[in-house]
Coordinates of C-alpha atoms and ligand atoms in Angstrom, one line a residue:
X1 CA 21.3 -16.9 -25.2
X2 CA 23.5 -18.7 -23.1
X3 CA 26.5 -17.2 -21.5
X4 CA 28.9 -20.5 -21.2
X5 CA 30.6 -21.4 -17.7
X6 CA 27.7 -19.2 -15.8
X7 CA 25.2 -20.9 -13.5
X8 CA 22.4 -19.7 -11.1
X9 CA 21.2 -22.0 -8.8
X10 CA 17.2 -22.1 -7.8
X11 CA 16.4 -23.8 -4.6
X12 CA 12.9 -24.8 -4.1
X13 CA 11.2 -24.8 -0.5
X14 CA 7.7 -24.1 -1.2
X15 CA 5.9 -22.0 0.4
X16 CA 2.1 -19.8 -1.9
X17 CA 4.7 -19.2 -5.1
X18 CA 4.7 -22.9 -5.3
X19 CA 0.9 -23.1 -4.1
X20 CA -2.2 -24.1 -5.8
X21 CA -6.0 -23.4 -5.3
X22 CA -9.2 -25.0 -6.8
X23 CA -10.4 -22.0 -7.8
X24 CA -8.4 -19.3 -9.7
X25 CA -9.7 -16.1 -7.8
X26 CA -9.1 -17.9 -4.4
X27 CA -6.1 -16.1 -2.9
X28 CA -6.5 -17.4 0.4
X29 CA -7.8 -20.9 0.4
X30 CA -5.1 -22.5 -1.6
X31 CA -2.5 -25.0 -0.6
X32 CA 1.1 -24.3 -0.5
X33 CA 4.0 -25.9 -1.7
X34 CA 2.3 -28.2 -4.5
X35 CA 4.4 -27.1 -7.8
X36 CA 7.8 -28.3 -7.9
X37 CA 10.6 -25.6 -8.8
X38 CA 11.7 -26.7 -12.2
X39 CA 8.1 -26.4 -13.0
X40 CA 8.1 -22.7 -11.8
X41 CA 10.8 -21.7 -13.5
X42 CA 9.3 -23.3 -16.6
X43 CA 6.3 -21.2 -16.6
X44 CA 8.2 -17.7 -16.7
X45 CA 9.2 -16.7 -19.8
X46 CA 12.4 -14.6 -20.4
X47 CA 13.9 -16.0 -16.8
X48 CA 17.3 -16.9 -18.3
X49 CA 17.4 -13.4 -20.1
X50 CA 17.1 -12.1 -17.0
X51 CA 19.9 -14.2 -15.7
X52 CA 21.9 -12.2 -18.1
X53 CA 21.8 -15.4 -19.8
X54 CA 23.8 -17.7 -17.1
X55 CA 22.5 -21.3 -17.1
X56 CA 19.6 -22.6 -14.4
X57 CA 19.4 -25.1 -12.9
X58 CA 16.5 -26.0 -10.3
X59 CA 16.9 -28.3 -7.4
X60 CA 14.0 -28.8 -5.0
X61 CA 15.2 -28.7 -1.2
X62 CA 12.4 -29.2 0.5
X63 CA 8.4 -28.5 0.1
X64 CA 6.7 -26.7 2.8
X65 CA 4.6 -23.9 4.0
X66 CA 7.2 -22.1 5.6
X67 CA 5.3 -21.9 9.0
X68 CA 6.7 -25.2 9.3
X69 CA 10.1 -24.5 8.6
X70 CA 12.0 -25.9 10.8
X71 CA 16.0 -26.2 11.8
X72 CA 16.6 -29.7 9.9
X73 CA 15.4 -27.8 6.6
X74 CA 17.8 -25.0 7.2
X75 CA 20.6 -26.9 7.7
X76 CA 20.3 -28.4 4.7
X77 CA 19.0 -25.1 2.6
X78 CA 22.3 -23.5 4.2
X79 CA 24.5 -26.7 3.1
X80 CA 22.9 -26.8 -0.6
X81 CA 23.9 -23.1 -0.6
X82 CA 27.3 -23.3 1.0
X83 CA 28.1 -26.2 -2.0
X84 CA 26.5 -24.4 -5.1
X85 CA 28.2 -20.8 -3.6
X86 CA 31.9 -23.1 -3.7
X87 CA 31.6 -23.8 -7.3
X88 CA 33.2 -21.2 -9.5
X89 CA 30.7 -21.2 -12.5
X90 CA 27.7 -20.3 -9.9
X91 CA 27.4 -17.1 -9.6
X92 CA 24.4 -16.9 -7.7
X93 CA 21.5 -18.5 -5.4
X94 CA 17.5 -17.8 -6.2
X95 CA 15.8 -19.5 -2.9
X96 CA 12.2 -20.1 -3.2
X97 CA 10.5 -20.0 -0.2
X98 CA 7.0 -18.9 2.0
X99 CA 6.3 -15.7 2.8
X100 CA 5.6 -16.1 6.3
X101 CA 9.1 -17.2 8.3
X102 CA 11.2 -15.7 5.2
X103 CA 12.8 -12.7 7.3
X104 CA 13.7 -15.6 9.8
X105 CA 15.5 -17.8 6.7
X106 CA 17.1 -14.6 5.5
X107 CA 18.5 -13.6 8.4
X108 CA 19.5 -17.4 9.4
X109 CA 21.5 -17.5 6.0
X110 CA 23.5 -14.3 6.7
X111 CA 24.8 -15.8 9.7
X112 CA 26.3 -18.9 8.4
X113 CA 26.9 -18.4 4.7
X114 CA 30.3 -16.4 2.9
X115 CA 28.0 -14.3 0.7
X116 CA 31.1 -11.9 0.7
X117 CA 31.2 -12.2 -3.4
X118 CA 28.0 -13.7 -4.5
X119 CA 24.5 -13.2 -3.7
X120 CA 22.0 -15.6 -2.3
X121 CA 18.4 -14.0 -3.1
X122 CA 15.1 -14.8 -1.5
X123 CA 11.8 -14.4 -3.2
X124 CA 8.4 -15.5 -2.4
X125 CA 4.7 -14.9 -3.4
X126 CA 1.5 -13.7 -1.4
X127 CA -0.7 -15.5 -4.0
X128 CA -1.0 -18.6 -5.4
X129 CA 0.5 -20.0 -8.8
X130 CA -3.1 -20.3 -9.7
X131 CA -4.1 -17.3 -9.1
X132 CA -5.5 -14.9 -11.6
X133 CA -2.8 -12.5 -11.2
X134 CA 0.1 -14.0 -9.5
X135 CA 3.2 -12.2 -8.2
X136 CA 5.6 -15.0 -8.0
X137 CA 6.4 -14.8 -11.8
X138 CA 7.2 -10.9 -11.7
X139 CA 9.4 -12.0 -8.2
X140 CA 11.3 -14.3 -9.7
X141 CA 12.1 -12.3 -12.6
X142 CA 13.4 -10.1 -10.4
X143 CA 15.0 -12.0 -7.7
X144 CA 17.1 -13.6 -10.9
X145 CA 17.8 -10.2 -12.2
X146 CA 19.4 -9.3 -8.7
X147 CA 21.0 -12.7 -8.6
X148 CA 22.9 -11.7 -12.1
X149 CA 23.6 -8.0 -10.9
X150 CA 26.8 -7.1 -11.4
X151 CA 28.8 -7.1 -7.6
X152 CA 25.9 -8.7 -6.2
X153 CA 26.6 -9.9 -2.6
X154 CA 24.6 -10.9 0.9
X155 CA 21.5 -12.8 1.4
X156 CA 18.8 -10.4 0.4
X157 CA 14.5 -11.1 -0.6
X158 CA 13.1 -9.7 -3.5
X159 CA 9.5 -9.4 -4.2
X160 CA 6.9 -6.4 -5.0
X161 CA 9.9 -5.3 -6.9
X162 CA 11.7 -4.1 -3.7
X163 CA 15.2 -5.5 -2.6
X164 CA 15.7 -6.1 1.0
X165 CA 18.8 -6.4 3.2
X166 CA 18.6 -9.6 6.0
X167 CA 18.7 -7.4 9.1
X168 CA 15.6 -5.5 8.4
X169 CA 13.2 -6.9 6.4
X170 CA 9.9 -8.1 8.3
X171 CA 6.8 -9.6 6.9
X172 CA 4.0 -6.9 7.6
X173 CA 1.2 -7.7 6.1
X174 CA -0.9 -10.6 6.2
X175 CA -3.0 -10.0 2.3
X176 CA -1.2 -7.5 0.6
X177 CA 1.0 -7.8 -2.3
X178 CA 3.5 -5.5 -1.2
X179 CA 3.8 -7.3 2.4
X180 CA 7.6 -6.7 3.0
X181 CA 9.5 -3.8 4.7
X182 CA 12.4 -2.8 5.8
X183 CA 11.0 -0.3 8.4
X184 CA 12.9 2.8 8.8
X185 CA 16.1 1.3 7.2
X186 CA 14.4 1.4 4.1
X187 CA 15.0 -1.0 0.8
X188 CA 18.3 -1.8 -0.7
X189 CA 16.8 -0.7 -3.6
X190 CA 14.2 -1.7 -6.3
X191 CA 14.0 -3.8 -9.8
X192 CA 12.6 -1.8 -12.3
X193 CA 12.3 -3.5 -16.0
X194 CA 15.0 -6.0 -14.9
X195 CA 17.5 -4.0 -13.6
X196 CA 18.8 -3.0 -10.1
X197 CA 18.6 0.0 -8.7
X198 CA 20.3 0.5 -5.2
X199 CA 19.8 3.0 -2.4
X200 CA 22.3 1.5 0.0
X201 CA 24.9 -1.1 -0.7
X202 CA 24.8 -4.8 -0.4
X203 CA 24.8 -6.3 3.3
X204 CA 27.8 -6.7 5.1
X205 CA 29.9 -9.3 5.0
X206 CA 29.1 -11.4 8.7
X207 CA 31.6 -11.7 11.0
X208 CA 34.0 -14.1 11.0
X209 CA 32.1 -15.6 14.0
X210 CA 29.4 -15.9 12.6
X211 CA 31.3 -17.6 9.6
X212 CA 32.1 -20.2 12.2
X213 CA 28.8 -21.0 13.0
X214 CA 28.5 -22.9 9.6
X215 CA 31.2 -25.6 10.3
X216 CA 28.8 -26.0 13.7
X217 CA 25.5 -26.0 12.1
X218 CA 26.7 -28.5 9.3
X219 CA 27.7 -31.1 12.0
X220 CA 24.9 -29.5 14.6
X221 CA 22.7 -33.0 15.6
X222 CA 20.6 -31.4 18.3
X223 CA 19.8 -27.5 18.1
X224 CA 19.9 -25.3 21.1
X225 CA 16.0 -24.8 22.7
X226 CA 15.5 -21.3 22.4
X227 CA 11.8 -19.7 22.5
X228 CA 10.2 -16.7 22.4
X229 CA 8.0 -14.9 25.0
X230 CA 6.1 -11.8 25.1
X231 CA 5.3 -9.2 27.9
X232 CA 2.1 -7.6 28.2
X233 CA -0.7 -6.2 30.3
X234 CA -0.8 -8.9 33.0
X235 CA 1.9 -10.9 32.0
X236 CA 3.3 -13.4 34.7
X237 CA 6.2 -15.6 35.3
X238 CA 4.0 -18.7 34.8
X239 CA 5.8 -19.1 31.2
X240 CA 9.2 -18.8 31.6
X241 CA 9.0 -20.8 34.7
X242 CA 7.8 -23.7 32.7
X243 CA 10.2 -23.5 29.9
X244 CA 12.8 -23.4 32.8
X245 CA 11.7 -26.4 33.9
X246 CA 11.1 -28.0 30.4
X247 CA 15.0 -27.5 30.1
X248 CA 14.9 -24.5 27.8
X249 CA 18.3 -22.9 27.0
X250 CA 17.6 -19.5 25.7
X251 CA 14.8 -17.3 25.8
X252 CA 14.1 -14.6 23.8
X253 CA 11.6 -11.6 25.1
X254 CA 9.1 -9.1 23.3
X255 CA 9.3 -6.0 25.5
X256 CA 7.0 -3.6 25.2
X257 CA 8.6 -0.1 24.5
X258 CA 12.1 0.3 24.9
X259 CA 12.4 -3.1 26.6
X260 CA 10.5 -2.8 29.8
X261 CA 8.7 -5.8 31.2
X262 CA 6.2 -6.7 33.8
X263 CA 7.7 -6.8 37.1
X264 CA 6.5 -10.4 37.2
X265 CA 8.0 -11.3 33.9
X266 CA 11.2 -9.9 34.6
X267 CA 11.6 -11.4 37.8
X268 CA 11.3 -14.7 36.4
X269 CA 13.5 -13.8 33.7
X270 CA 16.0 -12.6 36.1
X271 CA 15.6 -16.0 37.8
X272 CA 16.3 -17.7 34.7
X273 CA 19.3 -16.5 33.6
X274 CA 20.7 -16.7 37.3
X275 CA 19.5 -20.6 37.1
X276 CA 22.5 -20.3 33.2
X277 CA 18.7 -20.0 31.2
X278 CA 20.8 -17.2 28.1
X279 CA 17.9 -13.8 28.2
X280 CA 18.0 -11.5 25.4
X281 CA 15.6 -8.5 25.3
X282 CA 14.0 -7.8 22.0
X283 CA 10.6 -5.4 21.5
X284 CA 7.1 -5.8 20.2
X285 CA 7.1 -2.5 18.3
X286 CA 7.0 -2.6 14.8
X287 CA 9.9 -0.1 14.6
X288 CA 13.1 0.8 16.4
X289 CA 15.2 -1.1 18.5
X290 CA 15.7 -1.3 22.1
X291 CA 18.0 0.8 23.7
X292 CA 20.3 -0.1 26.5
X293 CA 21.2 1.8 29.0
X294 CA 24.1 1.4 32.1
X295 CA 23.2 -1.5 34.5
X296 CA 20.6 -3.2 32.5
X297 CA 20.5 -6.7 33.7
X298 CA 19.1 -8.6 30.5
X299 CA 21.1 -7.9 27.8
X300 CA 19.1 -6.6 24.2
X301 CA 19.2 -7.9 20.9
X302 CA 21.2 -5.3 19.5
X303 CA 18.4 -4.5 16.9
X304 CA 17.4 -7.2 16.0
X305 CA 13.4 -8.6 15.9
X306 CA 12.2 -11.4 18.5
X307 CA 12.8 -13.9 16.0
X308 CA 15.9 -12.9 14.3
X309 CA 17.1 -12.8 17.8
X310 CA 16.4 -15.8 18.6
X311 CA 18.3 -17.3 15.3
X312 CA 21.5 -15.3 16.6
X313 CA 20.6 -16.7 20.0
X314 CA 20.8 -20.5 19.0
X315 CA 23.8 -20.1 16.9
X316 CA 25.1 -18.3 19.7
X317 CA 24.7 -20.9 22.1
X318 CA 25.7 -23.9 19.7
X319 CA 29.1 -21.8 19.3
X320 CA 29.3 -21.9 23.2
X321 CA 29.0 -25.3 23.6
X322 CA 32.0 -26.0 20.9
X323 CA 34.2 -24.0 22.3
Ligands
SIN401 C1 4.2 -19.9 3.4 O1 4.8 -19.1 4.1 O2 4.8 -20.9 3.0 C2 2.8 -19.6 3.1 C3 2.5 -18.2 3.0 C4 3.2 -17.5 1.8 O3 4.1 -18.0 1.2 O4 2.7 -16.4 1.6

């Protein structure tokens, strides 16, 4: 069954649902990123049933272990999107991608996209094509399911049969099947036999800053230098006094606790941003979010992890230095 005039896209980027191992029962010592995405979809039966019958079509964006994603291949994952999400007969994205910087891609994808009417789903695999039970099949079922859901919208992942907003989600387990979570916000919601259950409703919509920052990143030919640092027992300045040096232009710090920083940490930090060095304060703890208080002089991420801050950071800095 094909429904005429309905497409959903798949974008291939790699990562262990497009991975491949000499032996069948090795789920850790495979390579990913070896099966190309048409290939993928090939070997799933029922996928365009579960597109509610829409037309797919595959187009391989890049092929990497998503450790090394990097901000040339999101620039053009966000442009592929930004083209297919124009076209009136798509009605969807299905992005294929690692496990282990998805949560950054995600997030990344919110920020620059107008997912206001149509969804753009990540899904992923913790084991191998080859492996003797593999999850990305079952993920992309799913993540196409959720891509064909009626008022889908937002960038959200899909695997282990949860459904995950951008904010949120976190990779947090290194083995495990079911390695996603959305902490204390909870799933979306769940795919159960092909259909979509939600909890909560779809992401918001991203401001209309934030909407801006795709015009910038589109045209962007050098990307702000923003890293991340962490403080903990007998943490120094040595660090940030280096990347200060090196020319860095944001930095990005894992607090412990509710922010709170080694007094020789923070006095180079302070140092920094006096120096125009952007400081945002994010924490190590697996839950929660830091929480300001009067006078604080480093500004927090407003929620968000060390490295979904540090996304917001660079976009927030390329938007500074076009205005
Ligand atoms: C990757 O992130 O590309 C490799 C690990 C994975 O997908 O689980």
């Amino acid at each position: 069954m094909q429904v005429s005039g309905q497409k959903i896209v798949v974008l291939g980027t790699g990562g262990t649902i497009a991975g491949t191992s000499a032996q069948a029962g090795d789920n850790i010592g495979y390579t990913a990123a070896q099966v190309g995405v048409a290939q993928l979809l090939a070997a799933v039966p029922g996928l365009q049933h579960a597109a509610g019958g829409a037309e797919l079509h595959a187009e391989q964006v890049a092929q990497i272990d998503s450790k090394d994603m990097d901000m040339s291949v999101w620039q053009t994952l966000a442009l592929r999107c930004a083209q297919h999400l124009q076209d009136p007969a798509v009605t969807g994205v299905v992005i294929t991608h690692g496990t282990d910087t998805l949560e950054e891609t995600a997030w990344f994808l919110s920020q620059v996209l107008d997912v206001r009417c149509k969804p753009v789903v990540l899904t992923c695999a913790m084991r191998p094509a080859t492996a003797l039970t593999p999850d990305g099949p079952q993920n992309l079922l799913d993540a196409m399911a959720v891509a064909a859901a009626q008022g889908a919208r937002g960038v959200v992942s899909v695997a282990a049969g949860e459904i995950h907003g951008p904010r949120h989600v976190q990779k947090v387990h290194p083995y495990r099947v079911h390695a996603f979570s959305s902490g204390e916000a909870g799933p979306l919601g769940w795919v159960e036999e092909g259909v979509v259950r939600l909890v909560q409703d779809w992401p918001l919509a991203p401001n209309p800053s934030a909407l801006n920052a795709f015009k910038m990143i589109a045209n962007a030919p050098l990307w702000p230098r923003v890293e991340i640092v962490l403080n903990h027992a007998g943490a120094s300045g040595a660090m940030v006094d280096a990347l200060v040096r090196d020319g860095v232009q944001g930095i990005v710090v894992a607090c412990t606790g509710n922010g709170t920083l080694h007094h020789a940490l923070e006095a180079a930090l302070l140092k920094a941003q006096d120096v125009g060095v952007r400081v945002v304060r994010s924490t190590r703890c697996a839950q929660g979010q830091v929480l300001p208080k009067p006078g604080d002089a480093l500004p927090d991420s407003q929620g968000l992890s060390p490295v979904k801050a540090r996304v917001s950071l660079m976009l927030d800095i390329l938007q500074g230095q076009s205005a």
